[in-house]
mmCIF file with all atom_site columns, C-alpha atoms and ligand atoms in Angstrom:
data_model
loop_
_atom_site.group_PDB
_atom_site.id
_atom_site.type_symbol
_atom_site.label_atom_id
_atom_site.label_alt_id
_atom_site.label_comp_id
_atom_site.label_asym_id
_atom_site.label_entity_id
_atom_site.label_seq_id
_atom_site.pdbx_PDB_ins_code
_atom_site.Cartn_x
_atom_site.Cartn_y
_atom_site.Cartn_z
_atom_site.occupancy
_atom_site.B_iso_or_equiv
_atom_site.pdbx_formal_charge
_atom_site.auth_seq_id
_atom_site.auth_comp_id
_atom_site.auth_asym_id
_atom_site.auth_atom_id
_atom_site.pdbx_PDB_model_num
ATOM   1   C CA . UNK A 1 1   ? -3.502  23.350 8.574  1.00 96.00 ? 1   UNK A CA 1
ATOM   2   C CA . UNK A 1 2   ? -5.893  19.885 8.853  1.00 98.00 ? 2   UNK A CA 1
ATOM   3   C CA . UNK A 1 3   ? -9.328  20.572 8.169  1.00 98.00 ? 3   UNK A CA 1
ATOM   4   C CA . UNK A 1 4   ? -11.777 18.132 10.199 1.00 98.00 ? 4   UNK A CA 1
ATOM   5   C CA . UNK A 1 5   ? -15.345 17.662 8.912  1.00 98.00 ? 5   UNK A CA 1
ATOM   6   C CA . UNK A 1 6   ? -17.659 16.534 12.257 1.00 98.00 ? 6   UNK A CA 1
ATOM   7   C CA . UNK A 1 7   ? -20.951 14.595 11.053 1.00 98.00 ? 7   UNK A CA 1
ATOM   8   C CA . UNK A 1 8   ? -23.321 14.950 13.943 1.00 98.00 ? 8   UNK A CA 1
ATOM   9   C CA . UNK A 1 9   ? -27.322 13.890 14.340 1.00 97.00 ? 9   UNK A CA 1
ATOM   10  C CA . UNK A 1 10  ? -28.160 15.515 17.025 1.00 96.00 ? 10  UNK A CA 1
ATOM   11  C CA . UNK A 1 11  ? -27.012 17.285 20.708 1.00 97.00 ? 11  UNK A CA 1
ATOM   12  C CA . UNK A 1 12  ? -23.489 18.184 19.639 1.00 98.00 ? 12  UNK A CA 1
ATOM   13  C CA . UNK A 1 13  ? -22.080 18.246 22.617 1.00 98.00 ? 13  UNK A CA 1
ATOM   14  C CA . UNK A 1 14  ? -18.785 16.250 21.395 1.00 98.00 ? 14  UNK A CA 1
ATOM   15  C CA . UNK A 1 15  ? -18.899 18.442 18.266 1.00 98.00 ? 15  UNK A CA 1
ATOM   16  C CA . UNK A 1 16  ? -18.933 21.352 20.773 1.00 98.00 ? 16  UNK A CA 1
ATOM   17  C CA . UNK A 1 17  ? -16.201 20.263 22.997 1.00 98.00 ? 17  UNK A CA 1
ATOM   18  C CA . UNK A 1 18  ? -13.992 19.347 19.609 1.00 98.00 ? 18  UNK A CA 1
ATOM   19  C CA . UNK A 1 19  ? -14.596 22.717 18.434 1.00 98.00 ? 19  UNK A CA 1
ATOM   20  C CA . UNK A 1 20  ? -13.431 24.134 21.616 1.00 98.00 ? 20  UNK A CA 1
ATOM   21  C CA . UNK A 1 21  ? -10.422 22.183 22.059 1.00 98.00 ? 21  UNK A CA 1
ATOM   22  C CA . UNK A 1 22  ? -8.939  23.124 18.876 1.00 98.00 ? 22  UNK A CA 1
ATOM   23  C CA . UNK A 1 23  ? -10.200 26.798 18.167 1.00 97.00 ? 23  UNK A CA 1
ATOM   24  C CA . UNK A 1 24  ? -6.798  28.000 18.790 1.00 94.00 ? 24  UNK A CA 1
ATOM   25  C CA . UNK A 1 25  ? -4.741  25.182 16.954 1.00 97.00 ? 25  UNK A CA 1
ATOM   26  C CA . UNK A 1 26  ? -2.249  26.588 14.854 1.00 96.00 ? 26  UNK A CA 1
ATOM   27  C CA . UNK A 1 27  ? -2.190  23.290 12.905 1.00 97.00 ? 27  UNK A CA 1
ATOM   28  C CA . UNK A 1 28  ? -5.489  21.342 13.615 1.00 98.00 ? 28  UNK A CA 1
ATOM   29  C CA . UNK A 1 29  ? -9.344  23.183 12.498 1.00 98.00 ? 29  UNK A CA 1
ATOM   30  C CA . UNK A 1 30  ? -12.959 22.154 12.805 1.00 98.00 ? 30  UNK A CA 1
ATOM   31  C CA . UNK A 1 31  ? -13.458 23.484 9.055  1.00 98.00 ? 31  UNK A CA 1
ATOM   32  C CA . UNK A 1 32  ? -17.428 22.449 8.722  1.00 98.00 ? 32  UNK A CA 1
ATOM   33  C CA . UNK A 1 33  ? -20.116 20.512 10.463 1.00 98.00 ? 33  UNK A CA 1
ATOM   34  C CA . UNK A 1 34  ? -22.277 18.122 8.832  1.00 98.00 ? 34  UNK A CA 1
ATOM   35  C CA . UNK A 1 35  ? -25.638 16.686 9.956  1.00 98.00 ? 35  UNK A CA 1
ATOM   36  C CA . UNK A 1 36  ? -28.753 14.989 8.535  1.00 96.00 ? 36  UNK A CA 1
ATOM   37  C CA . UNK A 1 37  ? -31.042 16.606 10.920 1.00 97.00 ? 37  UNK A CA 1
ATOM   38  C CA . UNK A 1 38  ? -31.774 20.732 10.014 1.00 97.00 ? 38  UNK A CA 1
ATOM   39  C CA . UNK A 1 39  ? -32.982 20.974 14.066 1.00 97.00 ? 39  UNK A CA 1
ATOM   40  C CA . UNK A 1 40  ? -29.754 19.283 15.691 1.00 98.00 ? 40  UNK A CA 1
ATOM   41  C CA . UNK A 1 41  ? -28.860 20.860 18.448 1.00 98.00 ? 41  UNK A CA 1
ATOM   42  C CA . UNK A 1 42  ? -25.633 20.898 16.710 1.00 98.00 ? 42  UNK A CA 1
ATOM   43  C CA . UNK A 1 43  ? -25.892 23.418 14.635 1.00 98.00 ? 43  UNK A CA 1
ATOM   44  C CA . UNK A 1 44  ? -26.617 25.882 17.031 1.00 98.00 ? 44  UNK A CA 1
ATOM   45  C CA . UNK A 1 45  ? -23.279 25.064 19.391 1.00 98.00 ? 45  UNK A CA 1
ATOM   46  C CA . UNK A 1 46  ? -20.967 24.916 16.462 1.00 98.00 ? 46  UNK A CA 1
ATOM   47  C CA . UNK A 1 47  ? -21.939 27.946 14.888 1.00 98.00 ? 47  UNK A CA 1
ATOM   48  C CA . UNK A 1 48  ? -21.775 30.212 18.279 1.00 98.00 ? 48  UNK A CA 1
ATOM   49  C CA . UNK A 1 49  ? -17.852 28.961 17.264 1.00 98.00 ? 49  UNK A CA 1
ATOM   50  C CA . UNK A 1 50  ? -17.712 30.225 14.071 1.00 98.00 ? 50  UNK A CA 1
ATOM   51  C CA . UNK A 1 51  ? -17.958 26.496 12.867 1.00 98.00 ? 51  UNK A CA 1
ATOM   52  C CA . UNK A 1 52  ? -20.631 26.675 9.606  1.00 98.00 ? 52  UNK A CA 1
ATOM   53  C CA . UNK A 1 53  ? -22.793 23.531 9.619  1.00 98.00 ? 53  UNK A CA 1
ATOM   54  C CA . UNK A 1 54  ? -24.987 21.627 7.074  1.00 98.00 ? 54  UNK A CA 1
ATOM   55  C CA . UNK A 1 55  ? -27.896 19.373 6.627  1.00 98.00 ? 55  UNK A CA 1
ATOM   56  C CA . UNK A 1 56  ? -27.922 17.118 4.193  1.00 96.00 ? 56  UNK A CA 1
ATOM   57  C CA . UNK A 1 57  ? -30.826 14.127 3.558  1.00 94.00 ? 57  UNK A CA 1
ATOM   58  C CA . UNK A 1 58  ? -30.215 10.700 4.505  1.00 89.00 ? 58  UNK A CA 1
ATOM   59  C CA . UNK A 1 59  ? -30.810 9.969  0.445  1.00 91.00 ? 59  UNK A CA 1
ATOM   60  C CA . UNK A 1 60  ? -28.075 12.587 0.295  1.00 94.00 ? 60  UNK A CA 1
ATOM   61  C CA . UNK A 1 61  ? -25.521 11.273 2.281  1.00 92.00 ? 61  UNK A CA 1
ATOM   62  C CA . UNK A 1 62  ? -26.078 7.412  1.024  1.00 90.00 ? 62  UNK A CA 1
ATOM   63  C CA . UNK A 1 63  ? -25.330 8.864  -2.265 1.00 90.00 ? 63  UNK A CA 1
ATOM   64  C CA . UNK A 1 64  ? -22.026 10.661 -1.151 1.00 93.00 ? 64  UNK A CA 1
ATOM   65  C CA . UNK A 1 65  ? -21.881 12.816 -4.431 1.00 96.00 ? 65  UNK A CA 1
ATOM   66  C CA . UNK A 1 66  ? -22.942 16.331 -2.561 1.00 96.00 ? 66  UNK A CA 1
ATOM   67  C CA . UNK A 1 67  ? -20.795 15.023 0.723  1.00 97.00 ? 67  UNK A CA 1
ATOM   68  C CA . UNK A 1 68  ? -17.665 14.815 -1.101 1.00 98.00 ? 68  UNK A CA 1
ATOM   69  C CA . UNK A 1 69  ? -18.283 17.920 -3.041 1.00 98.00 ? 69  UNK A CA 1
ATOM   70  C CA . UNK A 1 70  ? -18.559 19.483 0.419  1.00 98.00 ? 70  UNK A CA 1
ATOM   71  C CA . UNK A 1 71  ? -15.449 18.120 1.835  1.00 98.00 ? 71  UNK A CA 1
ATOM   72  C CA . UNK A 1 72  ? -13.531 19.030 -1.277 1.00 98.00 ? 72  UNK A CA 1
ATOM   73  C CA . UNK A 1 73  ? -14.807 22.634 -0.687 1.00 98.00 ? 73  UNK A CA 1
ATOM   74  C CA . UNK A 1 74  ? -13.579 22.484 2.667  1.00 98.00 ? 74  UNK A CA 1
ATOM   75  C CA . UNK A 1 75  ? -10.457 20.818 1.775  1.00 98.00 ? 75  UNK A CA 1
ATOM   76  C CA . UNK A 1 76  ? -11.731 18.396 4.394  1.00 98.00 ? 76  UNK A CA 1
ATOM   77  C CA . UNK A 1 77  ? -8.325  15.844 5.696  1.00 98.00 ? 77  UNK A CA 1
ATOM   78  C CA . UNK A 1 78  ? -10.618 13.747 8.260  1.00 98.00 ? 78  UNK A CA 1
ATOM   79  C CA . UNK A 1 79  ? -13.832 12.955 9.116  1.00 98.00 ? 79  UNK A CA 1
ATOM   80  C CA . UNK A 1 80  ? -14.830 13.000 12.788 1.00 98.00 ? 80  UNK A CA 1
ATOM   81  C CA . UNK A 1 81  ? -18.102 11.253 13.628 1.00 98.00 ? 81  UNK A CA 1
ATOM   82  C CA . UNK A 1 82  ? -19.765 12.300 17.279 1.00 98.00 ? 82  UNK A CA 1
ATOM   83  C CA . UNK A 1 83  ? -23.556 10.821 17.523 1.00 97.00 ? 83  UNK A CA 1
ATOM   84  C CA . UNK A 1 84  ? -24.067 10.512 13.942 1.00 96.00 ? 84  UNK A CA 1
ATOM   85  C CA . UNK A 1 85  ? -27.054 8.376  12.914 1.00 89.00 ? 85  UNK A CA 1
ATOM   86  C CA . UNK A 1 86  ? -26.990 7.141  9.703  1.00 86.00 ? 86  UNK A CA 1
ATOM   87  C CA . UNK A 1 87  ? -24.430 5.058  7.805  1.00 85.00 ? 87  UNK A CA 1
ATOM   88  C CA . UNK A 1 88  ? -21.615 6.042  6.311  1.00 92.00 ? 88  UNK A CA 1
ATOM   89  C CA . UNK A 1 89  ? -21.220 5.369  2.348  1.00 92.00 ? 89  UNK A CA 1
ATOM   90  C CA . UNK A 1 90  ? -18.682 3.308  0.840  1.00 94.00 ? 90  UNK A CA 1
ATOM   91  C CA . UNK A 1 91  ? -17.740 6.068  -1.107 1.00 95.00 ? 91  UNK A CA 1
ATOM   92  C CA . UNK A 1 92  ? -16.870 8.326  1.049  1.00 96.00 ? 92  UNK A CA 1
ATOM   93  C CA . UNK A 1 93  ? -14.950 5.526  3.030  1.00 96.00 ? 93  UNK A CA 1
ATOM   94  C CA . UNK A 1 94  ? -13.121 4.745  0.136  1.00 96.00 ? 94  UNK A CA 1
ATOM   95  C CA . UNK A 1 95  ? -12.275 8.975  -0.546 1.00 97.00 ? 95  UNK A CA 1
ATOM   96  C CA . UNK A 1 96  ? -10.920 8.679  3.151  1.00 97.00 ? 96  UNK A CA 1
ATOM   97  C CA . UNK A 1 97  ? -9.066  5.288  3.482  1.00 94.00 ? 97  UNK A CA 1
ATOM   98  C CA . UNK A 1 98  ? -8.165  5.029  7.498  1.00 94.00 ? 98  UNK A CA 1
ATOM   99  C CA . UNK A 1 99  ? -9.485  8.648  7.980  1.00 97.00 ? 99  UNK A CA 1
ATOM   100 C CA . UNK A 1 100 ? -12.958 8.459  9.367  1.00 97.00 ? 100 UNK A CA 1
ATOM   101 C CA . UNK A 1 101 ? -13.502 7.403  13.206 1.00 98.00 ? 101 UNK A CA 1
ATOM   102 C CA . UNK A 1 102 ? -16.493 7.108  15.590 1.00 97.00 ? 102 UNK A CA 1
ATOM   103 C CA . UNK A 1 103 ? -16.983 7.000  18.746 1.00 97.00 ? 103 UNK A CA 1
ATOM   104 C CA . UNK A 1 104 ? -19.224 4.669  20.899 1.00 97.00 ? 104 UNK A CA 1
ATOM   105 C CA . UNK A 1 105 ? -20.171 5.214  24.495 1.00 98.00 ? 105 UNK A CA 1
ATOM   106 C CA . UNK A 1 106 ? -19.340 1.636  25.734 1.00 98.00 ? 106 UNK A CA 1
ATOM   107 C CA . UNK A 1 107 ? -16.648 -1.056 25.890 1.00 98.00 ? 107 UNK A CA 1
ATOM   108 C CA . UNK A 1 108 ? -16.988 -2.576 21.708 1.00 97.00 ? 108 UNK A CA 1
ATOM   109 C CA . UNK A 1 109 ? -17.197 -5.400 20.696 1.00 96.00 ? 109 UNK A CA 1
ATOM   110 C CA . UNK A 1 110 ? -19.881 -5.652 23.354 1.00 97.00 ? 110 UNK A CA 1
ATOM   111 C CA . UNK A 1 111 ? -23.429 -3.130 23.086 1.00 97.00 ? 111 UNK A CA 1
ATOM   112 C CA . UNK A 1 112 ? -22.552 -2.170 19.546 1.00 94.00 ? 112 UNK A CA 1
ATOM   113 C CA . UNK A 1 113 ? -24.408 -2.855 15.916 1.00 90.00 ? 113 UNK A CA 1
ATOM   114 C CA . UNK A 1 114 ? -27.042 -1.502 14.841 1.00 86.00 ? 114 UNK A CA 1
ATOM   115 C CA . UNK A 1 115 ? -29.712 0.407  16.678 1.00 88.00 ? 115 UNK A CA 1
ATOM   116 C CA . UNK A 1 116 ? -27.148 0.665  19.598 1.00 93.00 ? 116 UNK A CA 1
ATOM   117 C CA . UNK A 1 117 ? -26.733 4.546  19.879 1.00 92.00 ? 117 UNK A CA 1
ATOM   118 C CA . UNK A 1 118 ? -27.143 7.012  22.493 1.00 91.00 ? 118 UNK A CA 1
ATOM   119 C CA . UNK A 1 119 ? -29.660 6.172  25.452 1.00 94.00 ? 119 UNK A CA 1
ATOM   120 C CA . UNK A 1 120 ? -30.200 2.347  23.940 1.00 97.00 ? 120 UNK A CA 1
ATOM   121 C CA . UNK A 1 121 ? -26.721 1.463  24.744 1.00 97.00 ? 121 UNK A CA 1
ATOM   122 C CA . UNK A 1 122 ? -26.920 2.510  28.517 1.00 98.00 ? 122 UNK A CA 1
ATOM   123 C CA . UNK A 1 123 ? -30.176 0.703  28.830 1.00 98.00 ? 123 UNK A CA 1
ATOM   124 C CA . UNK A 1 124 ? -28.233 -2.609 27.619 1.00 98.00 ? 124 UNK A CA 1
ATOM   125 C CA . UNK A 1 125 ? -25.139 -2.041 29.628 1.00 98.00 ? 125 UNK A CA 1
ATOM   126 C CA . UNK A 1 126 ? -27.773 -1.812 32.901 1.00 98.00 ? 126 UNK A CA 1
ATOM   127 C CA . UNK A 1 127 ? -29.917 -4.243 31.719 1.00 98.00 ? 127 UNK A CA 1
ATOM   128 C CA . UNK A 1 128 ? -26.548 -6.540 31.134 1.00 98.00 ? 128 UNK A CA 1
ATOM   129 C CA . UNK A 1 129 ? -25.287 -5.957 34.467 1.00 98.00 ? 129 UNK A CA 1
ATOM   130 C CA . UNK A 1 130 ? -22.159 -4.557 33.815 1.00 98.00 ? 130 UNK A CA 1
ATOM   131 C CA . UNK A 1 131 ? -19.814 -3.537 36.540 1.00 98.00 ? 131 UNK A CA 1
ATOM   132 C CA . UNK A 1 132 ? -18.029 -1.685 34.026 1.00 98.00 ? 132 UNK A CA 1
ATOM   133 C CA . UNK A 1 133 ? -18.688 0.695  30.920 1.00 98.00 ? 133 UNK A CA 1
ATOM   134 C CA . UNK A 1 134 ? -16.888 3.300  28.866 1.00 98.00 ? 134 UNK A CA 1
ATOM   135 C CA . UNK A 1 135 ? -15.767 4.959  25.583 1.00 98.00 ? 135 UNK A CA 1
ATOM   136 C CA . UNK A 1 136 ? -14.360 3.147  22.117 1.00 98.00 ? 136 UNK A CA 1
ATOM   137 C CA . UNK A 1 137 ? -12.934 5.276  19.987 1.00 98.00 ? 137 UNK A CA 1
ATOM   138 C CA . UNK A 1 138 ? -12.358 2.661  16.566 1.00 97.00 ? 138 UNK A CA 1
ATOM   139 C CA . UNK A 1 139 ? -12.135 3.531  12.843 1.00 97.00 ? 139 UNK A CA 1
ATOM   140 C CA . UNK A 1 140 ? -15.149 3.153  10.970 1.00 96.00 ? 140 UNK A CA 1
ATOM   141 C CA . UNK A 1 141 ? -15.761 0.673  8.030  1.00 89.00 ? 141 UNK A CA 1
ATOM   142 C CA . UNK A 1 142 ? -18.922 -0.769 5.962  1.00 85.00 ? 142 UNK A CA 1
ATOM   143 C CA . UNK A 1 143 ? -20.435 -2.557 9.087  1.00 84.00 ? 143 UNK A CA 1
ATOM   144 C CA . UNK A 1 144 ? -21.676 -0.540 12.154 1.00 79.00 ? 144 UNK A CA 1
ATOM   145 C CA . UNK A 1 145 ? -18.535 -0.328 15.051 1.00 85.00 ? 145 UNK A CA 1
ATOM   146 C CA . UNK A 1 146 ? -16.309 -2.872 13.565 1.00 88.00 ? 146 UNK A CA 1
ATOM   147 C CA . UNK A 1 147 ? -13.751 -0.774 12.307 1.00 94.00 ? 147 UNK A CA 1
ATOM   148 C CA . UNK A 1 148 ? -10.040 -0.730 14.182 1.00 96.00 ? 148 UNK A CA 1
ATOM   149 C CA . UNK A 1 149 ? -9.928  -0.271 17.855 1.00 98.00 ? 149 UNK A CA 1
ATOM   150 C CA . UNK A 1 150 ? -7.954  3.129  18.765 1.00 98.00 ? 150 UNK A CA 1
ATOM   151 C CA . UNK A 1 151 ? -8.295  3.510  21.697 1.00 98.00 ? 151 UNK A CA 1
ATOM   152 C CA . UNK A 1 152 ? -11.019 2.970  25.173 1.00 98.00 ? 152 UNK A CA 1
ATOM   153 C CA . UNK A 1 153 ? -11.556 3.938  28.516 1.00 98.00 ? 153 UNK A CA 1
ATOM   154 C CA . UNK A 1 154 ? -13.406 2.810  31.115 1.00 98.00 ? 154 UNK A CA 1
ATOM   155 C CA . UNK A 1 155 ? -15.516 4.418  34.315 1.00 98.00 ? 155 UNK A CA 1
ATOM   156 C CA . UNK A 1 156 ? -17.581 2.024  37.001 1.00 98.00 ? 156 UNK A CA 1
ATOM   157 C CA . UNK A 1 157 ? -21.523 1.946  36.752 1.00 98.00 ? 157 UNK A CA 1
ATOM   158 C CA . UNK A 1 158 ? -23.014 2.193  39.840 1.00 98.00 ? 158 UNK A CA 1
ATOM   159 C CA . UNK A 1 159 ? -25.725 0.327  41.482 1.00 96.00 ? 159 UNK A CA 1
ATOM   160 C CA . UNK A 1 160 ? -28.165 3.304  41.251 1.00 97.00 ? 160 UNK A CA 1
ATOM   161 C CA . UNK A 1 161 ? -27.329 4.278  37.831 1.00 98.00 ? 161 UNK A CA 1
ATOM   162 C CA . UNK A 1 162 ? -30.004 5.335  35.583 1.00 98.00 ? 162 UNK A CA 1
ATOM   163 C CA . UNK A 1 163 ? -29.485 5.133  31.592 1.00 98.00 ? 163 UNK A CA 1
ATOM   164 C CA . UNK A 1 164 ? -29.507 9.281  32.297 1.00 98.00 ? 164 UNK A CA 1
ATOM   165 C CA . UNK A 1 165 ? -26.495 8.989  35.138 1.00 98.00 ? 165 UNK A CA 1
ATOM   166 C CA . UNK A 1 166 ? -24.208 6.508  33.094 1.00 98.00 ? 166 UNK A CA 1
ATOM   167 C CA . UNK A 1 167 ? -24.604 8.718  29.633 1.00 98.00 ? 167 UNK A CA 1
ATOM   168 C CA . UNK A 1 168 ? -23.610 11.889 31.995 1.00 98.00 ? 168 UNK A CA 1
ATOM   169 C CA . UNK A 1 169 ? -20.012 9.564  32.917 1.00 98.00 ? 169 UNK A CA 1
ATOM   170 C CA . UNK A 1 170 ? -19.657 8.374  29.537 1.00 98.00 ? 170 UNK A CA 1
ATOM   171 C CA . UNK A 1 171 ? -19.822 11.673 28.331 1.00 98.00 ? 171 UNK A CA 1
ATOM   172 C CA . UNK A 1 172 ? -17.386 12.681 30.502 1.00 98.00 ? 172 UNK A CA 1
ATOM   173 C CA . UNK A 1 173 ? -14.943 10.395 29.192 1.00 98.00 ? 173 UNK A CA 1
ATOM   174 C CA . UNK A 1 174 ? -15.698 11.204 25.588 1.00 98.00 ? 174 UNK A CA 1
ATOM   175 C CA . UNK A 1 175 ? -14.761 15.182 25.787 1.00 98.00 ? 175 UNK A CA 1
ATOM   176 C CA . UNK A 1 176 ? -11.925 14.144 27.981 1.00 98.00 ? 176 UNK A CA 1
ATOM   177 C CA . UNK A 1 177 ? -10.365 11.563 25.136 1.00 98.00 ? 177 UNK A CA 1
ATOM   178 C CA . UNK A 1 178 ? -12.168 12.368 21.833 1.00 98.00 ? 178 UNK A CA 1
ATOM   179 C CA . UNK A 1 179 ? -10.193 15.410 20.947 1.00 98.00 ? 179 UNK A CA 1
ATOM   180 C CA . UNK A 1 180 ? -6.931  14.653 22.049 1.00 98.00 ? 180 UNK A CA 1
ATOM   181 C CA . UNK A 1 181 ? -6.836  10.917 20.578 1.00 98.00 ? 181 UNK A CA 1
ATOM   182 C CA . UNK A 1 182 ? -7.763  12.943 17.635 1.00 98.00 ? 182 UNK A CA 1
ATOM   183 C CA . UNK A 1 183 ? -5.068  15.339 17.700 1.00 98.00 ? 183 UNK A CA 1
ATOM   184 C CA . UNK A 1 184 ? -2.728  12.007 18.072 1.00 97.00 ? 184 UNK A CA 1
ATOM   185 C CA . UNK A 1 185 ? -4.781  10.423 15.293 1.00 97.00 ? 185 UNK A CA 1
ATOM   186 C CA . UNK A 1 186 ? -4.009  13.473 12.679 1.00 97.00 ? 186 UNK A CA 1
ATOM   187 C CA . UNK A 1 187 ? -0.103  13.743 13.659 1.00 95.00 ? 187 UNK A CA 1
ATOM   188 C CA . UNK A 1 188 ? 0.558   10.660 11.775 1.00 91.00 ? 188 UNK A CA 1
ATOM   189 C CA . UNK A 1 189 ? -1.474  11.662 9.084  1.00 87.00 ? 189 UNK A CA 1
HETATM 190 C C1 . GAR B 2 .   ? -22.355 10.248 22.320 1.00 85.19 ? 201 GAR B C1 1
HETATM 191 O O1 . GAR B 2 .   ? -22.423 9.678  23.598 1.00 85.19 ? 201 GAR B O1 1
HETATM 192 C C2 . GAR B 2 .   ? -21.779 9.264  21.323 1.00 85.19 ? 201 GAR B C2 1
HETATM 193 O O2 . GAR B 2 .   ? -20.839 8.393  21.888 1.00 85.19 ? 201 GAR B O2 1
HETATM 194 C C3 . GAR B 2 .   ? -23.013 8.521  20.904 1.00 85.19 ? 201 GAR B C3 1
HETATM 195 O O3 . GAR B 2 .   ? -24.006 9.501  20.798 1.00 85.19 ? 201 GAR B O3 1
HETATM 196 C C4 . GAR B 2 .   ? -23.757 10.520 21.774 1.00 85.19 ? 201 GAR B C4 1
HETATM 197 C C5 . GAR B 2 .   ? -23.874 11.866 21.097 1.00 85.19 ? 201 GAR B C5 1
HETATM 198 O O4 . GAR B 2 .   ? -23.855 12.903 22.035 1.00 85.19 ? 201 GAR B O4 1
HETATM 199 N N1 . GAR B 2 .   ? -22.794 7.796  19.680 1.00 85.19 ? 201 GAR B N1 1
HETATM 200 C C6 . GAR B 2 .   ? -23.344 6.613  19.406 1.00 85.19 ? 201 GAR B C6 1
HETATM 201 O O5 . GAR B 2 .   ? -24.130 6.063  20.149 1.00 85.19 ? 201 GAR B O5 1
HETATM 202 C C7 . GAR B 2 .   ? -22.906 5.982  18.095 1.00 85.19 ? 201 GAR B C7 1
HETATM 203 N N2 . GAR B 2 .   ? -23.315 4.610  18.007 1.00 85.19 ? 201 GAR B N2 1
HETATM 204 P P1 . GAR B 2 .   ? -23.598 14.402 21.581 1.00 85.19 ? 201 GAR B P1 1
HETATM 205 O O6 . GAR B 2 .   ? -24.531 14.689 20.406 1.00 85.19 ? 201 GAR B O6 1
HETATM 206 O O7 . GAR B 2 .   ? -23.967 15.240 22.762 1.00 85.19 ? 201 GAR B O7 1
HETATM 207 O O8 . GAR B 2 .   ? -22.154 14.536 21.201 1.00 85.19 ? 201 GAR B O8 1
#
């Protein structure tokens, strides 16, 4: 059995949908959920699962000590990121060479970096333009949605879109991909 750890901020609806896809894998589990905010929504959809979920401080998870004690407990083999707001620590990189991903609800390189998350990014994808928007799913390193391309898909925006409408396709896309690219990701492993 793989053990997946999912850090999440907030909603959970990836999180969710991961937990879902895979609650009856004979050789894939979401072992533990961790977050940095005690009233995610997260913790509530996970745990209706069976998935137990954690909160740990941002000073917490920059220091990585009590994050990799909690993988280790878990015998964690991957780290899954879905909305998680906060930066990941060298450390922890460096426990999981290759074996932490993210994903980001547009077309990288463009509408990432910092402070490009969640609603933001749909409100510079409008405010760009764009014809065209989707899902990156890329490895993560030291600098914010730099790491490896995996894999992305794309879906139109629409001349009447609202930041609220796009986020509803993009979503879309993510619980359609993120799980299975996943599932491909941790075959190799
Ligand atoms: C998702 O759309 C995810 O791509 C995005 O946050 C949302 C979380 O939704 N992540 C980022 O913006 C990372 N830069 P969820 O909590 O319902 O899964």
């Amino acid at each position: 059995m793989k053990n997946i750890a999912i850090f999440a901020s907030g909603s959970g609806t990836n999180a969710e949908n991961m937990a879902r896809y895979f609650a009856n894998s004979e050789s894939i589990k979401v072992a533990v959920v961790l977050s940095n905010h005690a009233h995610a929504g997260v913790h509530a959809r996970v745990n209706a699962l069976g998935v137990p979920s954690f909160t740990f401080s941002k000073e917490e998870f920059a220091s990585a000590a009590p994050i990799l004690a909690k993988l280790t407990e878990f015998a964690v083999d991957f780290v899954v990121l879905a909305g998680f707001m906060s930066k990941i620590p060298d450390a922890l990189l460096d426990a999981f060479p290759d074996r932490v991903v993210n994903i980001h609800p547009a077309l990288l390189p463009k509408f990432g970096g910092k402070g490009m998350y969640g609603h933001h990014v749909h409100e510079a994808v409008l405010a760009a333009g764009e014809t065209e928007s989707g899902i990156t799913i890329h490895q993560v390193n030291a600098h914010y949605d730099e790491g490896k391309i995996l894999f992305q898909a794309t879906c139109p925006v629409l001349p009447a879109d609202t930041p609220d409408t796009l986020a509803q396709r993009v979503h879309q896309l993510e619980y359609a991909h993120y799980p299975r690219v996943v599932e491909q990701l941790l075959a190799t492993l």
